[in-house]
PDB file of C-alpha atoms in Angstrom:
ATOM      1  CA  UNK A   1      46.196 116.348 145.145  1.00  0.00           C
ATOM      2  CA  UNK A   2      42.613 116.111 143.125  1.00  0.00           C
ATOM      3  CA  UNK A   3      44.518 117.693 140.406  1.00  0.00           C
ATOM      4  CA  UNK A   4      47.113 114.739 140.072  1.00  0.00           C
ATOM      5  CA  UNK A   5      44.695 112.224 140.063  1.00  0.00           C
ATOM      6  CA  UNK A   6      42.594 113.682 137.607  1.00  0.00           C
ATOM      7  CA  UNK A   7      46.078 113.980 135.626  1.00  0.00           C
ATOM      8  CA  UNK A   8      47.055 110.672 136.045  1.00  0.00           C
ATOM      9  CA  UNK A   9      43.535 109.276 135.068  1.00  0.00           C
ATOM     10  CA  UNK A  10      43.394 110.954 131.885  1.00  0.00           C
ATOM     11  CA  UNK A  11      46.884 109.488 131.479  1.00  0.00           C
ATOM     12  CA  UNK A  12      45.650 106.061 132.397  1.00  0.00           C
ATOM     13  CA  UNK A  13      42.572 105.953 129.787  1.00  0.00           C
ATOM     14  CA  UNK A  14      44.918 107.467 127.013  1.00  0.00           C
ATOM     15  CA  UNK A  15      47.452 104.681 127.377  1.00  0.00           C
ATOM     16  CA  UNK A  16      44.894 102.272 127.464  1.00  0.00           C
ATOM     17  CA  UNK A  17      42.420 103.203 124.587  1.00  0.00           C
ATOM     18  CA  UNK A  18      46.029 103.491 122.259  1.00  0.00           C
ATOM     19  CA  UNK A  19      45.089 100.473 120.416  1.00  0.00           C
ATOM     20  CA  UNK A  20      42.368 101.725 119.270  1.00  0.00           C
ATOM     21  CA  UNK A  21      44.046 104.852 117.739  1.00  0.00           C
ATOM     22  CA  UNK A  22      47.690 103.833 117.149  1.00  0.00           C
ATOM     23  CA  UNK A  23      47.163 102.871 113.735  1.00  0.00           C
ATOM     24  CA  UNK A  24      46.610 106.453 112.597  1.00  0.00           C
ATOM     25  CA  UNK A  25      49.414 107.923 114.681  1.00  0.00           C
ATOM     26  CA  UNK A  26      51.799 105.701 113.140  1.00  0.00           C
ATOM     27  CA  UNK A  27      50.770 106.582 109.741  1.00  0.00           C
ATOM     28  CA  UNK A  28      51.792 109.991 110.673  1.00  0.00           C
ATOM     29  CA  UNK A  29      55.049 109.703 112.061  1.00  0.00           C
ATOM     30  CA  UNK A  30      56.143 107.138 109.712  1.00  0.00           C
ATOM     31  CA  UNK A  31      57.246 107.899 106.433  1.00  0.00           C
ATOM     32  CA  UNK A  32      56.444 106.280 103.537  1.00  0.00           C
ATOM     33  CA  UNK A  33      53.423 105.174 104.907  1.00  0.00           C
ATOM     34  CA  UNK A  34      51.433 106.276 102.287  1.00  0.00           C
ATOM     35  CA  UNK A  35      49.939 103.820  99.636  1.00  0.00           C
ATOM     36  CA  UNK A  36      51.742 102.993  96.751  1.00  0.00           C
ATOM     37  CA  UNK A  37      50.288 104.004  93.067  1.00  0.00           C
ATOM     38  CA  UNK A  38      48.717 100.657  91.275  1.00  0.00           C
ATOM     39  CA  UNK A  39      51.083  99.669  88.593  1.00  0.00           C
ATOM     40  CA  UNK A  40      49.650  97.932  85.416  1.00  0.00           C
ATOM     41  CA  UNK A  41      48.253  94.295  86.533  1.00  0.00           C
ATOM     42  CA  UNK A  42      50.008  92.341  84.083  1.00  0.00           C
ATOM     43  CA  UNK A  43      52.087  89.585  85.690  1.00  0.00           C
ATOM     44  CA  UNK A  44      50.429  90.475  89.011  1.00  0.00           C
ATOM     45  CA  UNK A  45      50.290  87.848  91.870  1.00  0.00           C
ATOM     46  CA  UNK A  46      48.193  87.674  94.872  1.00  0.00           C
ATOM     47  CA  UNK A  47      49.569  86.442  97.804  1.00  0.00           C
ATOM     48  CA  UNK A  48      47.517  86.079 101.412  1.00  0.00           C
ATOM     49  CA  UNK A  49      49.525  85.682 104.789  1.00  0.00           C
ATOM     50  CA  UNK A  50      48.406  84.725 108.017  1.00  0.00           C
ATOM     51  CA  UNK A  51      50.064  86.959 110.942  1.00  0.00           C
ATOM     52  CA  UNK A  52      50.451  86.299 114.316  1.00  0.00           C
ATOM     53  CA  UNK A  53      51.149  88.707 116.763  1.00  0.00           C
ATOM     54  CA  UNK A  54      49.552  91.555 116.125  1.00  0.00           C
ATOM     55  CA  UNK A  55      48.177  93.494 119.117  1.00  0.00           C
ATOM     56  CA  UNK A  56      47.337  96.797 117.635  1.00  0.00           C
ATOM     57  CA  UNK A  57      47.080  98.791 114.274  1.00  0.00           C
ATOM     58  CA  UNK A  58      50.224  99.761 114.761  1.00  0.00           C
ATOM     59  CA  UNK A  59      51.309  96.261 114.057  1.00  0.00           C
ATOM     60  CA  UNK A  60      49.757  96.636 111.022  1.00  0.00           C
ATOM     61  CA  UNK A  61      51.552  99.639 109.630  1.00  0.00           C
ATOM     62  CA  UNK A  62      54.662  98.711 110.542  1.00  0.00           C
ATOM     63  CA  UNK A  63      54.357  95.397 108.604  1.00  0.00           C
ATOM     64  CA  UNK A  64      52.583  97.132 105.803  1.00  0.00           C
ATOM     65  CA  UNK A  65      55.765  99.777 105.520  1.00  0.00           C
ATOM     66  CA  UNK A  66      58.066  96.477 105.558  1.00  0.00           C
ATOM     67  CA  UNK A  67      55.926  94.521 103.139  1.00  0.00           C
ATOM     68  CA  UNK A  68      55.697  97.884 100.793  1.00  0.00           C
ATOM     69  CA  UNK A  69      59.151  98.480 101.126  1.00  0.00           C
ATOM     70  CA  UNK A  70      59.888  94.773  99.590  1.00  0.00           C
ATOM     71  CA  UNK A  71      61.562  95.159  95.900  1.00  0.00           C
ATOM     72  CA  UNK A  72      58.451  93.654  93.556  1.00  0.00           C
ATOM     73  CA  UNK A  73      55.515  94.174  95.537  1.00  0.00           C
ATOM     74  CA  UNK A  74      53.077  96.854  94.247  1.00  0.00           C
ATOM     75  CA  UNK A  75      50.720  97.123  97.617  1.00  0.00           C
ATOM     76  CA  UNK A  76      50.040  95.763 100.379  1.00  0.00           C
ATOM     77  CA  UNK A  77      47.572  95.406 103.438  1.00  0.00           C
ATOM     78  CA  UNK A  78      47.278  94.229 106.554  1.00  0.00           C
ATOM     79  CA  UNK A  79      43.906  93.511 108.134  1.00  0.00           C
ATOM     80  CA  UNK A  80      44.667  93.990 112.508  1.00  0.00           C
ATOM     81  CA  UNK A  81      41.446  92.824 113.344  1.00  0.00           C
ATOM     82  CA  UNK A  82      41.255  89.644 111.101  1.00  0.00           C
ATOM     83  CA  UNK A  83      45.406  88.736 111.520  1.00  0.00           C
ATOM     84  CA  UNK A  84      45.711  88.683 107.587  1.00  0.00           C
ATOM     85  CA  UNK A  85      47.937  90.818 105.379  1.00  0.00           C
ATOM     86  CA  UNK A  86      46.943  90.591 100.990  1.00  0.00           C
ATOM     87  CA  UNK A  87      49.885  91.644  99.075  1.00  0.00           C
ATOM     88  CA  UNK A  88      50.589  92.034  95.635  1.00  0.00           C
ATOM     89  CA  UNK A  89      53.292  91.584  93.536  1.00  0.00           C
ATOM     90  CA  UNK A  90      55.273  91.229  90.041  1.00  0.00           C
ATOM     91  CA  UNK A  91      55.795  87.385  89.764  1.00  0.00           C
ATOM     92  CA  UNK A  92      59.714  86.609  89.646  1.00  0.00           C
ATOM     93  CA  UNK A  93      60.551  89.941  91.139  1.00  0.00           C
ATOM     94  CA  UNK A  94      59.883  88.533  94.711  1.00  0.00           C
ATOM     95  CA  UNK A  95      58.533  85.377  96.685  1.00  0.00           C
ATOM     96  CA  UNK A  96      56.037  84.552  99.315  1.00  0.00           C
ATOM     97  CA  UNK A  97      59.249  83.337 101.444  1.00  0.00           C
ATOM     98  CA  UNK A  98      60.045  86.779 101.045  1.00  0.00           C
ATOM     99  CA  UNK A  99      57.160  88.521 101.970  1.00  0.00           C
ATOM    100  CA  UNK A 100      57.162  86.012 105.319  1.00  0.00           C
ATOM    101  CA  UNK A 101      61.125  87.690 106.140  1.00  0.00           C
ATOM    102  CA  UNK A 102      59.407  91.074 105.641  1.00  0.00           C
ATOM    103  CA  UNK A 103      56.929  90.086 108.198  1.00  0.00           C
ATOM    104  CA  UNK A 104      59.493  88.555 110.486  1.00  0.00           C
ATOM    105  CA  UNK A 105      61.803  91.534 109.789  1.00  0.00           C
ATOM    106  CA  UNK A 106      58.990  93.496 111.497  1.00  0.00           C
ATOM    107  CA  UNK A 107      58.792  91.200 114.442  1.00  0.00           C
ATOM    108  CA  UNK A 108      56.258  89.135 113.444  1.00  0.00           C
ATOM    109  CA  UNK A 109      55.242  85.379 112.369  1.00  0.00           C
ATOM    110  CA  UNK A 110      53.698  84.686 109.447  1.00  0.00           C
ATOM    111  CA  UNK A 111      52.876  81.991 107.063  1.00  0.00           C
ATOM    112  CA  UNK A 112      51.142  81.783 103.740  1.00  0.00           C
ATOM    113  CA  UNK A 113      47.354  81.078 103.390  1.00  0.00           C
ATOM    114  CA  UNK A 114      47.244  81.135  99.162  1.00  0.00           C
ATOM    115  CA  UNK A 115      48.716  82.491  96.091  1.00  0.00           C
ATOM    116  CA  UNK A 116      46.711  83.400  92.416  1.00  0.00           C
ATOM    117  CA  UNK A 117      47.076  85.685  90.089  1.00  0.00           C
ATOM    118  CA  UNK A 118      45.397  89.030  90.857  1.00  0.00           C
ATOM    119  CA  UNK A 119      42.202  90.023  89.399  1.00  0.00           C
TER     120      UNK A 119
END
């Protein structure tokens, strides 16, 4: 019986500490979660989005895969603890409406904070 309980403790703090470690285990299993080379910053845009939603890190690597995987946009990353995702992108290959449907394809809200041109 003290063996079970021990069991189901250890069980109990692993499923809820998982927030604070998801974000790595995602990055694991998913593929094409690395980070995407830097391409050349000419006609580079900067776009910041506000995100609602997120409970965990593994939000955020499931939006950045969705945001990365977006035709035109050279990298992107989502900040969990601050709600805020900075992506960049080749102006005219995509638009901040379509970064928000990448968010909202992930199961998220979002909604744009600011655009400039990228440093």
């Amino acid at each position: 019986g003290r063996t079970a309980l021990w069991v189901a403790t250890g069980l109990v703090i692993a499923f809820a500490a998982f927030p604070y470690y998801s974000g790595p285990v995602a990055l694991s299993l998913l593929p094409g979660a690395s980070t995407v080379a830097a391409q050349p910053k000419d006609g580079i845009m900067e776009s910041r989005l506000a995100i609602e939603g997120m409970d965990c890190s593994a939000c955020a690597v499931a939006i950045t895969n969705n945001l990365k995987t977006t035709p035109g946009v050279v990298s992107a990353e989502v900040l969990y603890p601050a709600g805020r995702a900075v992506v960049r992108y080749r102006a005219g290959a995509v638009s901040p409406a379509q970064l928000e449907k990448a968010v909202a394809a992930a199961g998220y809200r979002s909604h744009l904070i600011g655009t400039k041109k990228a440093d």
